[in-house]
mmCIF file of C-alpha atoms in Angstrom:
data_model
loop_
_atom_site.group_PDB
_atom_site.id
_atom_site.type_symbol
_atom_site.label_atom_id
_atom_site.label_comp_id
_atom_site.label_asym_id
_atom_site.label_seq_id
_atom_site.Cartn_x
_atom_site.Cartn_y
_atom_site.Cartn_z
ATOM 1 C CA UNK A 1 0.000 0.000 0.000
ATOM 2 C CA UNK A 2 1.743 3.486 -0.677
ATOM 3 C CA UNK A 3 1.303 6.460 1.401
ATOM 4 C CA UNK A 4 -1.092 7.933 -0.467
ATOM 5 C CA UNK A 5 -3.023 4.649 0.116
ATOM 6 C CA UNK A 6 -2.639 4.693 3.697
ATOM 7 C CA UNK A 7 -3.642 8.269 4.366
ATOM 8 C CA UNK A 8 -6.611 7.970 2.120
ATOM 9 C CA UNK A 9 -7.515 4.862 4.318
ATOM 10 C CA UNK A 10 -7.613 6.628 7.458
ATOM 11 C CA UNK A 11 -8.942 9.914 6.197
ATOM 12 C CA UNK A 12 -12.186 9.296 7.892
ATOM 13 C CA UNK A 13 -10.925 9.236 11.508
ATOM 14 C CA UNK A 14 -8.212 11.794 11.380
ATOM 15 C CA UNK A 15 -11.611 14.025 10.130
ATOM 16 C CA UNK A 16 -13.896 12.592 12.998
ATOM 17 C CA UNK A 17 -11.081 13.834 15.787
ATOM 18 C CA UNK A 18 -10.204 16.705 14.356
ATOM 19 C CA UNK A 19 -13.938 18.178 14.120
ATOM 20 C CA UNK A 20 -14.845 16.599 18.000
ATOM 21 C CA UNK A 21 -11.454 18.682 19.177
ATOM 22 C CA UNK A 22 -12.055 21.979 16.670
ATOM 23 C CA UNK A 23 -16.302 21.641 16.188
ATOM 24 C CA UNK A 24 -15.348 23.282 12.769
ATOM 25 C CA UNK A 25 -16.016 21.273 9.601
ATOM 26 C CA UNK A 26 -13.524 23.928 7.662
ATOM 27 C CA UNK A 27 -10.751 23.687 10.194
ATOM 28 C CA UNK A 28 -11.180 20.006 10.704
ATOM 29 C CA UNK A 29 -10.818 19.425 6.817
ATOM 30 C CA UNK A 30 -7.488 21.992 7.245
ATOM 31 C CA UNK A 31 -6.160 20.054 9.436
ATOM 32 C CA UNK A 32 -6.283 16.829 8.036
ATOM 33 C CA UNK A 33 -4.630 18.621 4.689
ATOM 34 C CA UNK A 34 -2.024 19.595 6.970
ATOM 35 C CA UNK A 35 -1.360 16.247 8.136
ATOM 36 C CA UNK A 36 -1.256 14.608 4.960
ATOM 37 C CA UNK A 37 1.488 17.397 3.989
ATOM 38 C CA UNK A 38 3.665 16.858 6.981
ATOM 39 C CA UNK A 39 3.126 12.971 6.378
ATOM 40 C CA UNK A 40 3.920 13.256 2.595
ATOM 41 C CA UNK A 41 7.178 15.419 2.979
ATOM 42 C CA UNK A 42 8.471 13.074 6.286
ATOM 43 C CA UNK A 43 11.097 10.476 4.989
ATOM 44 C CA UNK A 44 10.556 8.761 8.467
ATOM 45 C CA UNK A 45 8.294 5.199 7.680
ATOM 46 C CA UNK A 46 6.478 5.449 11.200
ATOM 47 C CA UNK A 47 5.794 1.649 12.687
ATOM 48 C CA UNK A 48 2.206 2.418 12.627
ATOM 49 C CA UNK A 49 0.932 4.878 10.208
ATOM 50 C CA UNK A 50 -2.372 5.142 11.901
ATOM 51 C CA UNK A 51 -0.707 5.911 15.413
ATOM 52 C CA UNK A 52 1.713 8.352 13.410
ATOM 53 C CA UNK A 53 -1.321 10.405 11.444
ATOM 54 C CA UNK A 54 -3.495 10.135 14.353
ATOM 55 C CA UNK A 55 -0.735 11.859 16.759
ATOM 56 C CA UNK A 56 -0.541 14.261 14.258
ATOM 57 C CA UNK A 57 -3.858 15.528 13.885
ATOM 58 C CA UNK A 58 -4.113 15.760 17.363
ATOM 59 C CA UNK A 59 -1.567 18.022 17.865
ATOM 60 C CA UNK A 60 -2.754 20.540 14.958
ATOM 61 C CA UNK A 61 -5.883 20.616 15.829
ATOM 62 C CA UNK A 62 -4.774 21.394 19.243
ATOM 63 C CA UNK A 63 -2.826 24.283 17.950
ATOM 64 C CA UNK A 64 -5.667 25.534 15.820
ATOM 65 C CA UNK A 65 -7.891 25.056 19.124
ATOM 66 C CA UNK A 66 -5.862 27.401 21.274
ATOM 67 C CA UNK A 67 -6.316 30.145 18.441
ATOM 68 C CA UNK A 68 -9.368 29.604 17.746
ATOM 69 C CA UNK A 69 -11.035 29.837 21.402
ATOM 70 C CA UNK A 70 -9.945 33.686 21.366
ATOM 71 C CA UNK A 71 -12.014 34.196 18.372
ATOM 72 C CA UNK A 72 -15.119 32.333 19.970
ATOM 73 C CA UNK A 73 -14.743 34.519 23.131
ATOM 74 C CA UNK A 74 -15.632 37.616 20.352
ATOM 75 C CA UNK A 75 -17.835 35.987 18.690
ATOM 76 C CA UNK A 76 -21.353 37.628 18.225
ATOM 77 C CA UNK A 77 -24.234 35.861 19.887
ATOM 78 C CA UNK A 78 -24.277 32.449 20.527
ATOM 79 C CA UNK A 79 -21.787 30.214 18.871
ATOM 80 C CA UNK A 80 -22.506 26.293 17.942
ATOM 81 C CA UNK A 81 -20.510 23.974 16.055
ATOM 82 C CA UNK A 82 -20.736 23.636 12.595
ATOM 83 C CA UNK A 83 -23.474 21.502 11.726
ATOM 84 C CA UNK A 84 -22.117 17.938 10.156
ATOM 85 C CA UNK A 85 -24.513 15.846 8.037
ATOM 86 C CA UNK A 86 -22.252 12.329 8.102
ATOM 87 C CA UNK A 87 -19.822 11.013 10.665
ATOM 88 C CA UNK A 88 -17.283 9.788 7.525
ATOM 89 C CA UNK A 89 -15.554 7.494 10.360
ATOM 90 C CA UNK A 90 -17.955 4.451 11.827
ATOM 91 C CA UNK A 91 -16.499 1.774 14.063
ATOM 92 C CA UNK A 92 -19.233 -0.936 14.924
ATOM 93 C CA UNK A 93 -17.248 -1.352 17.814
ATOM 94 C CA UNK A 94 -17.960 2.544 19.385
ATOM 95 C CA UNK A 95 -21.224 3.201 17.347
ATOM 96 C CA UNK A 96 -22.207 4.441 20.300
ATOM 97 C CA UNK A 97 -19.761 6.671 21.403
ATOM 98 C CA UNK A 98 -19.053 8.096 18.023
ATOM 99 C CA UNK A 99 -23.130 8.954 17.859
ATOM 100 C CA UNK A 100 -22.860 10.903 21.193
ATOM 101 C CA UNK A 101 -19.748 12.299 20.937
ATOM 102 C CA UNK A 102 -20.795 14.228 17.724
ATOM 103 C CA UNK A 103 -24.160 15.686 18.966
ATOM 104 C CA UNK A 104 -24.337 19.902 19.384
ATOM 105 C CA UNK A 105 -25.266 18.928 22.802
ATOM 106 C CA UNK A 106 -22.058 17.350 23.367
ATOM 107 C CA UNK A 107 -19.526 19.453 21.314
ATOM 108 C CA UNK A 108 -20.664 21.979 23.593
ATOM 109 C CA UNK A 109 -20.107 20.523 26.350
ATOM 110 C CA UNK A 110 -16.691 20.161 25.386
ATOM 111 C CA UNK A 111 -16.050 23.682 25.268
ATOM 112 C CA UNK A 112 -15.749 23.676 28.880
ATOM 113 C CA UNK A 113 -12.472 22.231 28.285
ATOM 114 C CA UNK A 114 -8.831 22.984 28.112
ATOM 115 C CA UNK A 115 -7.783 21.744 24.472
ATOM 116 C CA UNK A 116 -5.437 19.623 25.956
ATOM 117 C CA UNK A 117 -8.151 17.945 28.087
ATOM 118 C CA UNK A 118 -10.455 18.312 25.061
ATOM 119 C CA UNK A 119 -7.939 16.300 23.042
ATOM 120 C CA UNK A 120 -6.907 13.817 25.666
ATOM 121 C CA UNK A 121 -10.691 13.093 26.325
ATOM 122 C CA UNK A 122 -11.764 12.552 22.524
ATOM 123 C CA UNK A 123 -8.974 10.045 22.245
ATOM 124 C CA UNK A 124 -9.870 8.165 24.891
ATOM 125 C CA UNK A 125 -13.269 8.333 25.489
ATOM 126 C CA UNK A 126 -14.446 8.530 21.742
ATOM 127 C CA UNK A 127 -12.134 6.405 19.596
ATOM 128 C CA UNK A 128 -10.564 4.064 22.498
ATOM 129 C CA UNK A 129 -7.092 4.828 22.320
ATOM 130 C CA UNK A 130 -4.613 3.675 24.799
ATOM 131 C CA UNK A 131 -2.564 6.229 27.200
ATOM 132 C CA UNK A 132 0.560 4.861 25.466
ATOM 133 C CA UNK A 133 -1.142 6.499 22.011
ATOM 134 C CA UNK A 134 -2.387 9.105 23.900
ATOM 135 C CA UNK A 135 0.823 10.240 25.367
ATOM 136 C CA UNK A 136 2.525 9.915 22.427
ATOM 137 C CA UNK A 137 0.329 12.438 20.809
ATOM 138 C CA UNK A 138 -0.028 14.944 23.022
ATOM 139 C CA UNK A 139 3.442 15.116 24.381
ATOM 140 C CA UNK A 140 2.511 14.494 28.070
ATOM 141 C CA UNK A 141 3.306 11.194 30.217
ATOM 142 C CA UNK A 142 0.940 8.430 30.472
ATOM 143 C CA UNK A 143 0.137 9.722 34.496
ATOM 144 C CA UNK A 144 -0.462 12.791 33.322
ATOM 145 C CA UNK A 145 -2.799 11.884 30.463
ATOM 146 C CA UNK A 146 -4.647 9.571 32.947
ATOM 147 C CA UNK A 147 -5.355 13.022 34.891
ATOM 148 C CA UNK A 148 -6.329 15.051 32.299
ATOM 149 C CA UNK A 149 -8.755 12.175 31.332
ATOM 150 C CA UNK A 150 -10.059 12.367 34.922
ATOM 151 C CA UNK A 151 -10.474 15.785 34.915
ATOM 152 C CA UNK A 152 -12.085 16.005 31.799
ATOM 153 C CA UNK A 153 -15.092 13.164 32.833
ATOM 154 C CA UNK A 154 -15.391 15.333 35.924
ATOM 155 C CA UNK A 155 -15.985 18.739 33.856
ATOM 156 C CA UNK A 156 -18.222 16.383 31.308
ATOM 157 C CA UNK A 157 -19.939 14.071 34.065
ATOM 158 C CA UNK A 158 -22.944 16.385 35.388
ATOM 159 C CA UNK A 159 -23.461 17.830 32.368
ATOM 160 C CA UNK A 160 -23.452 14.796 29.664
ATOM 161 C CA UNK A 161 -26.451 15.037 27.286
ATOM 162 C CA UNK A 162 -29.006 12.444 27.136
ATOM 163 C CA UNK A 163 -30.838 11.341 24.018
ATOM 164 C CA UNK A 164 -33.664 9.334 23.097
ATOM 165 C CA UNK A 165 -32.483 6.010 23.027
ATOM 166 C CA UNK A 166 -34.142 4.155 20.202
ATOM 167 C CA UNK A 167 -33.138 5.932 16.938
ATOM 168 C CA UNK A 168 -36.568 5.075 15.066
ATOM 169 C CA UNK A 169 -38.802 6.302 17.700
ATOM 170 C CA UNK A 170 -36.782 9.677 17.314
ATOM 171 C CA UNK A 171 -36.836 9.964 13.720
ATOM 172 C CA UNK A 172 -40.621 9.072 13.937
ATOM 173 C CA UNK A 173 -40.857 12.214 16.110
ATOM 174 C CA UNK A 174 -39.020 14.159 14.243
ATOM 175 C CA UNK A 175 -40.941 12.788 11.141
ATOM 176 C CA UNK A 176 -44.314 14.039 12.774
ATOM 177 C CA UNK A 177 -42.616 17.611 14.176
ATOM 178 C CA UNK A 178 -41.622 18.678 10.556
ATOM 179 C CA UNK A 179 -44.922 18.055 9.463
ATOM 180 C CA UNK A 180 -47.228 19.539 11.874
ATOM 181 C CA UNK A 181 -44.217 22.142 11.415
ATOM 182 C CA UNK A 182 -45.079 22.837 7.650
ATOM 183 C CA UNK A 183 -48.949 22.701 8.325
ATOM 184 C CA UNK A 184 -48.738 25.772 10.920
ATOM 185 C CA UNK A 185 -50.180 23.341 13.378
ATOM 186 C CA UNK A 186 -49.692 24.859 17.007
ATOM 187 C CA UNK A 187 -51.566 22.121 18.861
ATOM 188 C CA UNK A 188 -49.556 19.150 16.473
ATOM 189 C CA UNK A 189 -46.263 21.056 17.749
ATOM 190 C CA UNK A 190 -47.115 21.535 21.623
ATOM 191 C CA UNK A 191 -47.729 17.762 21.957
ATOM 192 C CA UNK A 192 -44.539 17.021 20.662
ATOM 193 C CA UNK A 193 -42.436 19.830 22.365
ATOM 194 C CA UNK A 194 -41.377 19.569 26.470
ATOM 195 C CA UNK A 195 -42.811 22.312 28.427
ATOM 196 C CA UNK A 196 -39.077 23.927 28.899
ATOM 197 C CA UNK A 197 -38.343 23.666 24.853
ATOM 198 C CA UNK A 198 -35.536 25.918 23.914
ATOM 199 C CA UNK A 199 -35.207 27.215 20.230
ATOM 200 C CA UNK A 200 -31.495 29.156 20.029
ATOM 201 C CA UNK A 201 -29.969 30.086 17.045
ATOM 202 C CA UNK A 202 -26.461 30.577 15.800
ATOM 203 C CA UNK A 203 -26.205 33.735 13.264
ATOM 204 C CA UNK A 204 -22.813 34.941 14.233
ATOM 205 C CA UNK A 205 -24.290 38.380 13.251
ATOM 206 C CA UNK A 206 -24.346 37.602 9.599
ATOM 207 C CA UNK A 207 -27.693 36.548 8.998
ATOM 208 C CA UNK A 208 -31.401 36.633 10.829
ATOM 209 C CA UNK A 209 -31.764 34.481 13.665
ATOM 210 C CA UNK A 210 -35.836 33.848 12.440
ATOM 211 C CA UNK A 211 -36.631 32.422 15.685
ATOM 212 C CA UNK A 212 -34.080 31.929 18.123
ATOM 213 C CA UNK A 213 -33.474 32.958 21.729
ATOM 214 C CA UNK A 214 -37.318 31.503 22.665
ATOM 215 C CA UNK A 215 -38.281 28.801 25.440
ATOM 216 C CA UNK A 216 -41.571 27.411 26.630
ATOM 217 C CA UNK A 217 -43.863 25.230 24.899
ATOM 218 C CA UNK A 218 -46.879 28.323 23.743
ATOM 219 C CA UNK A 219 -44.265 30.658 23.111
ATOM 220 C CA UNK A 220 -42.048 28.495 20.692
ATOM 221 C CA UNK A 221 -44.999 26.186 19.114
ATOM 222 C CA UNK A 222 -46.805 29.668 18.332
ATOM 223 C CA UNK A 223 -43.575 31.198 16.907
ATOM 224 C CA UNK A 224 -43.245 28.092 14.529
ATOM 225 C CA UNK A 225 -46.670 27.854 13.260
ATOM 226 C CA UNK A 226 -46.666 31.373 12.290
ATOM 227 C CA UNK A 227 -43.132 31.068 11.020
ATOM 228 C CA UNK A 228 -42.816 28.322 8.882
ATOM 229 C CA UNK A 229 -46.169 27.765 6.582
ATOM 230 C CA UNK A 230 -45.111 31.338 5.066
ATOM 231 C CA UNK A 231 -41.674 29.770 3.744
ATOM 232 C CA UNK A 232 -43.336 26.828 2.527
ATOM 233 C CA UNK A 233 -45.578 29.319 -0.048
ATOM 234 C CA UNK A 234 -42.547 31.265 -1.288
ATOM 235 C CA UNK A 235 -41.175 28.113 -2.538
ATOM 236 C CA UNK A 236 -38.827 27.385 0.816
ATOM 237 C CA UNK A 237 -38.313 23.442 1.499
ATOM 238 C CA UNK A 238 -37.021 21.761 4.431
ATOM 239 C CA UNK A 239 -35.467 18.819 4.187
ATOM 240 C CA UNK A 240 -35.376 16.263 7.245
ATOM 241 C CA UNK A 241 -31.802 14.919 7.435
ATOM 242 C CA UNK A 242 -29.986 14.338 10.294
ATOM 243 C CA UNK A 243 -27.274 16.660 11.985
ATOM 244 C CA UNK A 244 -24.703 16.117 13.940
ATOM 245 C CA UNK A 245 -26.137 12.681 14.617
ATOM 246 C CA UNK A 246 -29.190 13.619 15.810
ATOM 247 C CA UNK A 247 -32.949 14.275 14.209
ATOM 248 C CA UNK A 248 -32.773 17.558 12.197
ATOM 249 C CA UNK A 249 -33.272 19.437 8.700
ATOM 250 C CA UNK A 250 -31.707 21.427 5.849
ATOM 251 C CA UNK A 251 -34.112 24.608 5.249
ATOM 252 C CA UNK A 252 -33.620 25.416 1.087
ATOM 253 C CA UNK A 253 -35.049 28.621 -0.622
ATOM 254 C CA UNK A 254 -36.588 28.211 -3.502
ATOM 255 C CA UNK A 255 -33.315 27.999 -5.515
ATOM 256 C CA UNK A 256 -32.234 24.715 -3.241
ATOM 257 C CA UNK A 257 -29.701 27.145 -1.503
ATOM 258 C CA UNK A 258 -29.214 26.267 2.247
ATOM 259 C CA UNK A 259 -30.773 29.151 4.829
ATOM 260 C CA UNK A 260 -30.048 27.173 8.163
ATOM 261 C CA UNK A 261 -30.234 23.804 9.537
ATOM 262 C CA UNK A 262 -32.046 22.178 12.558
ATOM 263 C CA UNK A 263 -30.736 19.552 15.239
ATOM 264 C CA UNK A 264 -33.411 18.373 17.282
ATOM 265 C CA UNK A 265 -32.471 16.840 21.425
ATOM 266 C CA UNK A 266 -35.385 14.544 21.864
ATOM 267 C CA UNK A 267 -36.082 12.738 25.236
ATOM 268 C CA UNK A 268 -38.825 11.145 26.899
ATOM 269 C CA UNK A 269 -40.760 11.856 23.680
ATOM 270 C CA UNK A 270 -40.751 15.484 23.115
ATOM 271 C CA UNK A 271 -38.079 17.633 22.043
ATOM 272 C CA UNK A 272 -36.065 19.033 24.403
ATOM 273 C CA UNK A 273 -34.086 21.904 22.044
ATOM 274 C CA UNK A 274 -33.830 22.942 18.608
ATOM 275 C CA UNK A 275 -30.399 24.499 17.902
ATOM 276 C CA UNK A 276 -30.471 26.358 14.373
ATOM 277 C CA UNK A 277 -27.318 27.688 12.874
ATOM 278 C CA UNK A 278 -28.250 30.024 10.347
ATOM 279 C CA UNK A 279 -24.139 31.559 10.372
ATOM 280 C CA UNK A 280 -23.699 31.912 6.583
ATOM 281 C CA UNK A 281 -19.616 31.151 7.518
ATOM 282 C CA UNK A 282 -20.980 27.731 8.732
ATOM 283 C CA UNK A 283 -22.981 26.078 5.949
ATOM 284 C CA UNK A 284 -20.973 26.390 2.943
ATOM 285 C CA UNK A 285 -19.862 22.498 3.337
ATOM 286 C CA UNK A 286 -24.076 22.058 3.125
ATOM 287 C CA UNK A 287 -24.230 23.212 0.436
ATOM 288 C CA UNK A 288 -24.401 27.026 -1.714
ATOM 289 C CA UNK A 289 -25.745 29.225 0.817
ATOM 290 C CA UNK A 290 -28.996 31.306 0.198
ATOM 291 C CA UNK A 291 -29.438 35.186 1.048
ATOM 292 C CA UNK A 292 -31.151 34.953 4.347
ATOM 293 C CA UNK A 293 -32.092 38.199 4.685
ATOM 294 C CA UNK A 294 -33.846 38.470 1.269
ATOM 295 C CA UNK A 295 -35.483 34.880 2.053
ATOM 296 C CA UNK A 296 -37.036 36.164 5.719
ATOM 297 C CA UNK A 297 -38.416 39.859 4.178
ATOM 298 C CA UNK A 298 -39.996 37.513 1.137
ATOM 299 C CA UNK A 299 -41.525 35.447 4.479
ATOM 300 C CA UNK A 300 -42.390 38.444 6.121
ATOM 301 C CA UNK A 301 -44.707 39.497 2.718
ATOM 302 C CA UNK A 302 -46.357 35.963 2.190
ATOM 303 C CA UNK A 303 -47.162 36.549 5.907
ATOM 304 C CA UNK A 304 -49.227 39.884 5.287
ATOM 305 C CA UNK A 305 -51.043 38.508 2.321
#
């Protein structure tokens, strides 16, 4: 197998750590280009070269982390990861780590976390590796690694999201939300919403945030029903798909071009919190990304008529 052969092999999993340490699809992708450069341009033929481009990630996307946290302290609003359609790396093994570890819920939770821990934590706790690996990476001792893993479950313990368990009842859910959703039905949405439902959105200050920063059942089920069906008539389409592991939906115009998406926390049968990200900076992996301004004031006029 060349090199080329081998890196394209573990592609996948270098991606899946580097977005659970950065929550960036962009600087996840940039730092798996950067590993394959250092890898390509290394005469050294590493004993393992999945221990070797693993290590390596790590330790970019550590760097990048440290960086980028200053920007997120600036940022305008509320900031959420970028929103990722497919996990590229599955292990039948960790399915169930790898669905958790992904969620909004849980990349947030992460940001409570020194990159270092965040790192250490995602290696371990994620994708299984072993301190040895682990220590190699990072540049720390086994002991130490072991503490940082410690610390890390501490800072993640009390607040680790829970989810719906069975993935079909959820999507079923989901299935029936997006349509009362489209129909304007407010007493279709407040039987499938908890009584503390949260609706928060992610515009960075670059687009609308239509209906974010709203909680309680009347107010957000009202705020939906007089929301959506108006979108629907100028041609808008939303497209149930999940994100970021979890129950959610691509909203198009009526060119196809992405305005936001929707990830949906569902537990003990309602939804919990709908996190939109309507950050223009954030979607262009989804897809080309609409004018969302131009889309809500073309809402705003079906709603008058």
């Amino acid at each position: 197998m060349t090199r080329s052969e081998e890196f394209q092999e573990l592609r996948p999993l270098l991606f899946s750590i580097a977005y659970r340490i950065l929550g960036s699809v962009a600087e996840a992708e940039d730092a798996v280009q950067e590993t394959w450069l250092r890898y390509d341009a290394s005469p050294a033929v590493p004993a393992s070269a999945k221990a070797y481009l693993s290590a390596a990630v790590t330790r970019i996307s550590i760097n990048v982390l440290r960086s980028a946290r200053v920007r997120r302290e600036e940022y305008v609003g509320t900031w959420f990861p970028e929103p990722l359609l497919t996990d590229p790396y599955q292990d039948p093994e960790r399915s169930a780590e790898l669905a958790d570890s992904v969620s909004m819920a849980a990349l947030l939770l992460l940001e409570r976390l020194s990159p270092l821990e965040r790192a250490v934590f995602v290696l371990r706790e994620v994708f299984g590796f072993g301190f040895g690996e682990i220590a190699s990476a990072v540049g720390r001792s086994e002991a130490a690694c072991r503490q940082l893993v410690v610390r890390a479950r501490r800072h993640m313990g009390a607040g680790r999201p829970r989810f719906e368990a069975d993935r079909r009842e959820r999507e079923e859910l989901a299935a029936r939300f997006f349509d009362a959703l489209a129909r304007g039905d407010v007493d279709g949405l407040r039987e499938l919403l908890a009584a503390d439902v949260r609706l928060v959105a992610d515009s960075g200050g670059k687009a609308p945030q239509w209906a974010g920063g709203v909680s309680g059942v009347g107010e957000v089920s009202r705020l939906l029903a007089t929301l959506l069906p108006p979108f629907v008539r100028t041609g808008g389409a939303v497209q149930p798909h999940p994100v970021n592991g979890q129950p959610g939906a691509i909203f198009r115009d009526r060119d196809g071009k992405v305005v936001n998406t929707w990830a949906l926390d569902i537990l003990d049968g309602r939804i919990q919190t709908i996190r939109t990200v309507t950050n223009p900076d954030k979607l262009g992996h989804v897809g080309p990304v609409a004018d969302a301004w131009a889309v809500l004031r073309e809402t705003q006029r079906a709603r008058r008529r």
